[in-house]
């Protein structure tokens, strides 16, 4: 079976995305990034279960939206692959998903009454109303491992995301979505940056957040600029000692 140039080049870019997300401290040994299959909208591409910094092209697997590998009997997949499939199922506009435990975001998932909101123009993709928080206890009971290990939990997370670009997962991490892989990487990095900036600002006093209108304006302008940070981050990742 021959693989088209579109798929080959997307797999290459997905490998780069894995390395960038590690180099930018969004993922560590855990976390994952996927892309919807360019020719089969009912499938997505995601590495086998491994540290993102070590992913190569041969580690990328194809899954159906139920989270089953298209070629059975292969290497172990990520336990939380259901995050990806269920979001692609619910959101036809989403072409890429990043799930991470990026550390500055987690505090916003565990303090009632405090919401992650956009503090600066680079974070205009975050909701001005506050980023939704997925409470897994509502679906998995009081004693779960907090992971999205089934289609049922993935679908509940996708519901919590709604039409937004980010959802926090209580005591766990976050998931961001976008209409391209590069945009998803950008959003994952700036969700972490935005959380850090918001915490810094809150230490100083009451915070002025972006308005709904400002989130629209900033997102429109930045949407022509993702390649600028992508190629910078790619060079940094390739020059990192991890790539040697
Ligand atoms: Mn996780």
CSV table of C-alpha atoms and ligand atoms in Angstrom, one decimal:
chain,number,residue,atom,x,y,z
A,1,UNK,CA,0.0,0.0,0.0
A,2,UNK,CA,1.5,3.3,-1.0
A,3,UNK,CA,1.3,6.3,1.3
A,4,UNK,CA,0.5,9.6,-0.4
A,5,UNK,CA,2.8,12.6,-0.2
A,6,UNK,CA,0.2,14.5,1.9
A,7,UNK,CA,0.3,11.8,4.6
A,8,UNK,CA,4.1,11.4,4.5
A,9,UNK,CA,4.7,15.2,4.9
A,10,UNK,CA,2.1,15.4,7.7
A,11,UNK,CA,3.8,12.5,9.5
A,12,UNK,CA,7.1,14.4,9.2
A,13,UNK,CA,5.5,17.6,10.6
A,14,UNK,CA,3.9,15.6,13.4
A,15,UNK,CA,7.4,14.3,14.4
A,16,UNK,CA,8.6,17.9,14.5
A,17,UNK,CA,5.6,18.9,16.6
A,18,UNK,CA,6.4,16.3,19.2
A,19,UNK,CA,10.0,17.5,19.4
A,20,UNK,CA,9.0,21.2,19.6
A,21,UNK,CA,6.4,20.6,22.4
A,22,UNK,CA,9.1,18.9,24.4
A,23,UNK,CA,11.7,21.6,23.7
A,24,UNK,CA,9.2,24.3,24.7
A,25,UNK,CA,8.4,22.4,28.0
A,26,UNK,CA,4.8,21.7,27.1
A,27,UNK,CA,5.2,17.9,27.3
A,28,UNK,CA,7.7,15.9,29.3
A,29,UNK,CA,7.8,12.1,29.3
A,30,UNK,CA,4.0,12.3,28.9
A,31,UNK,CA,1.6,14.2,26.7
A,32,UNK,CA,0.8,13.7,23.0
A,33,UNK,CA,-0.1,15.5,19.8
A,34,UNK,CA,-2.2,14.2,16.9
A,35,UNK,CA,-3.3,15.3,13.5
A,36,UNK,CA,-6.4,14.3,11.6
A,37,UNK,CA,-5.6,12.2,8.6
A,38,UNK,CA,-5.5,14.5,5.5
A,39,UNK,CA,-7.5,12.0,3.3
A,40,UNK,CA,-9.6,10.1,5.8
A,41,UNK,CA,-11.4,12.5,8.2
A,42,UNK,CA,-12.5,9.5,10.2
A,43,UNK,CA,-8.9,8.7,11.1
A,44,UNK,CA,-6.0,10.4,12.9
A,45,UNK,CA,-2.3,10.1,13.2
A,46,UNK,CA,-0.6,9.7,16.7
A,47,UNK,CA,2.6,8.3,17.9
A,48,UNK,CA,2.8,5.0,19.8
A,49,UNK,CA,3.0,5.2,23.6
A,50,UNK,CA,6.4,6.9,24.1
A,51,UNK,CA,8.1,10.1,25.2
A,52,UNK,CA,7.3,12.8,22.6
A,53,UNK,CA,10.9,13.9,22.3
A,54,UNK,CA,11.9,10.4,21.1
A,55,UNK,CA,9.2,10.0,18.4
A,56,UNK,CA,10.4,9.2,14.8
A,57,UNK,CA,8.4,8.8,11.6
A,58,UNK,CA,8.1,5.0,12.1
A,59,UNK,CA,6.5,5.5,15.5
A,60,UNK,CA,3.4,7.3,14.1
A,61,UNK,CA,0.3,5.1,13.9
A,62,UNK,CA,-3.1,5.6,12.3
A,63,UNK,CA,-6.2,5.3,14.4
A,64,UNK,CA,-9.9,5.3,13.8
A,65,UNK,CA,-12.1,7.6,15.8
A,66,UNK,CA,-12.9,4.9,18.3
A,67,UNK,CA,-9.1,4.8,19.2
A,68,UNK,CA,-8.4,1.5,17.5
A,69,UNK,CA,-5.2,1.2,15.5
A,70,UNK,CA,-6.0,0.7,11.8
A,71,UNK,CA,-3.3,-2.0,11.7
A,72,UNK,CA,-4.0,-4.3,14.7
A,73,UNK,CA,-1.3,-6.0,16.6
A,74,UNK,CA,1.2,-3.1,16.6
A,75,UNK,CA,3.0,-1.4,19.4
A,76,UNK,CA,1.2,-0.2,22.6
A,77,UNK,CA,-0.9,3.0,22.0
A,78,UNK,CA,-1.3,5.9,24.4
A,79,UNK,CA,-3.8,5.1,27.1
A,80,UNK,CA,-5.5,8.5,26.5
A,81,UNK,CA,-5.8,8.3,22.7
A,82,UNK,CA,-9.6,8.6,23.2
A,83,UNK,CA,-9.1,12.3,23.9
A,84,UNK,CA,-8.1,12.7,20.2
A,85,UNK,CA,-10.7,10.4,18.5
A,86,UNK,CA,-13.7,11.8,20.4
A,87,UNK,CA,-12.7,15.4,19.8
A,88,UNK,CA,-12.2,14.7,16.0
A,89,UNK,CA,-15.7,13.1,16.0
A,90,UNK,CA,-17.4,16.0,17.7
A,91,UNK,CA,-15.5,18.8,16.0
A,92,UNK,CA,-15.2,18.5,12.2
A,93,UNK,CA,-13.3,21.8,12.2
A,94,UNK,CA,-10.5,20.4,14.4
A,95,UNK,CA,-7.4,19.1,12.5
A,96,UNK,CA,-5.0,18.8,15.4
A,97,UNK,CA,-5.1,18.1,19.2
A,98,UNK,CA,-2.5,18.5,21.9
A,99,UNK,CA,-2.9,17.0,25.3
A,100,UNK,CA,-0.4,17.9,28.0
A,101,UNK,CA,0.3,18.3,31.7
A,102,UNK,CA,2.0,21.6,31.2
A,103,UNK,CA,2.6,22.7,34.8
A,104,UNK,CA,1.4,26.3,35.0
A,105,UNK,CA,-2.0,25.3,33.7
A,106,UNK,CA,-2.8,22.7,36.3
A,107,UNK,CA,-3.3,25.1,39.2
A,108,UNK,CA,-6.2,26.7,37.2
A,109,UNK,CA,-7.9,23.3,37.1
A,110,UNK,CA,-8.1,22.9,40.9
A,111,UNK,CA,-9.0,26.3,42.5
A,112,UNK,CA,-12.7,26.9,42.5
A,113,UNK,CA,-13.7,30.4,41.4
A,114,UNK,CA,-10.4,31.1,39.5
A,115,UNK,CA,-10.6,30.7,35.7
A,116,UNK,CA,-7.9,30.6,33.1
A,117,UNK,CA,-8.6,33.7,30.9
A,118,UNK,CA,-6.6,35.5,28.2
A,119,UNK,CA,-4.3,38.1,29.7
A,120,UNK,CA,-2.4,39.1,26.5
A,121,UNK,CA,-2.8,39.2,22.7
A,122,UNK,CA,-0.8,35.9,22.1
A,123,UNK,CA,-3.5,34.1,24.2
A,124,UNK,CA,-6.5,35.5,22.4
A,125,UNK,CA,-7.6,32.0,21.5
A,126,UNK,CA,-8.5,31.4,25.1
A,127,UNK,CA,-12.1,32.1,26.0
A,128,UNK,CA,-12.8,35.5,27.5
A,129,UNK,CA,-15.5,33.8,29.6
A,130,UNK,CA,-12.9,31.5,31.1
A,131,UNK,CA,-11.6,28.1,30.0
A,132,UNK,CA,-13.9,25.2,30.8
A,133,UNK,CA,-12.8,22.6,33.4
A,134,UNK,CA,-13.5,19.0,32.9
A,135,UNK,CA,-14.4,17.3,36.2
A,136,UNK,CA,-13.8,13.6,35.7
A,137,UNK,CA,-15.6,12.7,38.9
A,138,UNK,CA,-18.8,13.5,37.2
A,139,UNK,CA,-18.3,10.7,34.8
A,140,UNK,CA,-15.8,8.2,36.3
A,141,UNK,CA,-16.8,8.4,40.0
A,142,UNK,CA,-14.7,9.4,43.0
A,143,UNK,CA,-11.9,6.9,42.6
A,144,UNK,CA,-10.6,7.1,39.1
A,145,UNK,CA,-7.0,7.5,37.9
A,146,UNK,CA,-8.0,10.8,36.3
A,147,UNK,CA,-7.1,9.6,32.8
A,148,UNK,CA,-9.2,9.5,29.7
A,149,UNK,CA,-9.0,5.8,29.1
A,150,UNK,CA,-12.3,5.2,27.2
A,151,UNK,CA,-14.5,6.5,24.4
A,152,UNK,CA,-17.1,7.4,27.0
A,153,UNK,CA,-14.7,9.7,28.9
A,154,UNK,CA,-13.3,11.1,25.7
A,155,UNK,CA,-16.8,12.0,24.6
A,156,UNK,CA,-17.5,13.7,27.9
A,157,UNK,CA,-14.2,15.7,27.6
A,158,UNK,CA,-15.2,16.7,24.0
A,159,UNK,CA,-18.5,17.9,25.4
A,160,UNK,CA,-16.8,20.0,28.0
A,161,UNK,CA,-14.5,21.5,25.3
A,162,UNK,CA,-17.6,22.5,23.4
A,163,UNK,CA,-16.8,24.9,20.5
A,164,UNK,CA,-13.7,26.3,22.3
A,165,UNK,CA,-10.0,25.9,21.7
A,166,UNK,CA,-8.9,24.7,25.2
A,167,UNK,CA,-10.3,22.6,28.1
A,168,UNK,CA,-8.6,22.1,31.5
A,169,UNK,CA,-8.8,18.7,33.1
A,170,UNK,CA,-9.1,18.9,36.9
A,171,UNK,CA,-5.9,17.8,38.7
A,172,UNK,CA,-4.4,16.5,35.4
A,173,UNK,CA,-3.7,18.9,32.6
A,174,UNK,CA,-5.2,20.4,29.5
A,175,UNK,CA,-6.2,19.8,25.9
A,176,UNK,CA,-6.0,22.3,23.1
A,177,UNK,CA,-7.4,22.0,19.5
A,178,UNK,CA,-6.8,23.9,16.3
A,179,UNK,CA,-7.5,23.8,12.6
A,180,UNK,CA,-3.8,23.1,11.7
A,181,UNK,CA,-1.0,21.2,13.5
A,182,UNK,CA,1.2,24.4,13.7
A,183,UNK,CA,-1.7,26.3,15.2
A,184,UNK,CA,-2.2,23.6,17.8
A,185,UNK,CA,1.4,23.7,18.8
A,186,UNK,CA,1.2,27.5,19.0
A,187,UNK,CA,-1.8,27.2,21.2
A,188,UNK,CA,-0.3,24.6,23.5
A,189,UNK,CA,2.8,26.7,24.1
A,190,UNK,CA,0.8,29.9,24.7
A,191,UNK,CA,-1.7,28.2,27.0
A,192,UNK,CA,1.3,27.5,29.2
A,193,UNK,CA,2.7,31.0,28.8
A,194,UNK,CA,-0.7,32.6,29.4
A,195,UNK,CA,-1.3,30.6,32.6
A,196,UNK,CA,2.1,31.7,33.9
A,197,UNK,CA,1.4,35.4,33.0
A,198,UNK,CA,-2.0,35.3,34.6
A,199,UNK,CA,-0.5,33.9,37.9
A,200,UNK,CA,2.1,36.6,37.9
A,201,UNK,CA,-0.5,39.3,37.3
A,202,UNK,CA,-2.8,38.0,40.0
A,203,UNK,CA,0.0,38.3,42.5
A,204,UNK,CA,0.1,42.0,41.7
A,205,UNK,CA,-3.6,42.7,41.9
A,206,UNK,CA,-6.9,42.6,40.1
A,207,UNK,CA,-6.4,41.6,36.4
A,208,UNK,CA,-7.7,43.2,33.3
A,209,UNK,CA,-8.4,40.4,30.8
A,210,UNK,CA,-9.0,40.6,27.0
A,211,UNK,CA,-12.6,41.3,26.1
A,212,UNK,CA,-14.5,39.0,23.8
A,213,UNK,CA,-14.0,41.5,21.0
A,214,UNK,CA,-10.3,41.6,21.7
A,215,UNK,CA,-10.0,37.8,21.5
A,216,UNK,CA,-11.5,37.9,18.1
A,217,UNK,CA,-9.2,40.7,16.9
A,218,UNK,CA,-6.0,39.2,18.3
A,219,UNK,CA,-6.8,35.7,17.0
A,220,UNK,CA,-7.4,37.1,13.5
A,221,UNK,CA,-4.1,38.9,13.3
A,222,UNK,CA,-2.0,36.1,14.8
A,223,UNK,CA,-3.5,33.5,12.5
A,224,UNK,CA,-1.3,34.7,9.7
A,225,UNK,CA,1.9,34.4,11.8
A,226,UNK,CA,2.1,30.8,13.1
A,227,UNK,CA,5.0,29.9,10.8
A,228,UNK,CA,7.2,32.5,12.4
A,229,UNK,CA,7.3,30.8,15.8
A,230,UNK,CA,7.0,27.3,14.2
A,231,UNK,CA,10.4,27.6,12.4
A,232,UNK,CA,12.1,29.2,15.3
A,233,UNK,CA,10.9,26.5,17.7
A,234,UNK,CA,11.8,23.8,15.1
A,235,UNK,CA,15.4,25.1,14.8
A,236,UNK,CA,15.7,25.3,18.6
A,237,UNK,CA,14.4,21.7,19.0
A,238,UNK,CA,16.8,20.5,16.3
A,239,UNK,CA,19.7,22.2,18.0
A,240,UNK,CA,18.9,20.8,21.4
A,241,UNK,CA,21.1,18.2,22.9
A,242,UNK,CA,18.1,15.8,22.8
A,243,UNK,CA,18.4,15.7,19.0
A,244,UNK,CA,22.1,14.8,18.9
B,1,LIG,MN1,-2.8,13.0,30.5
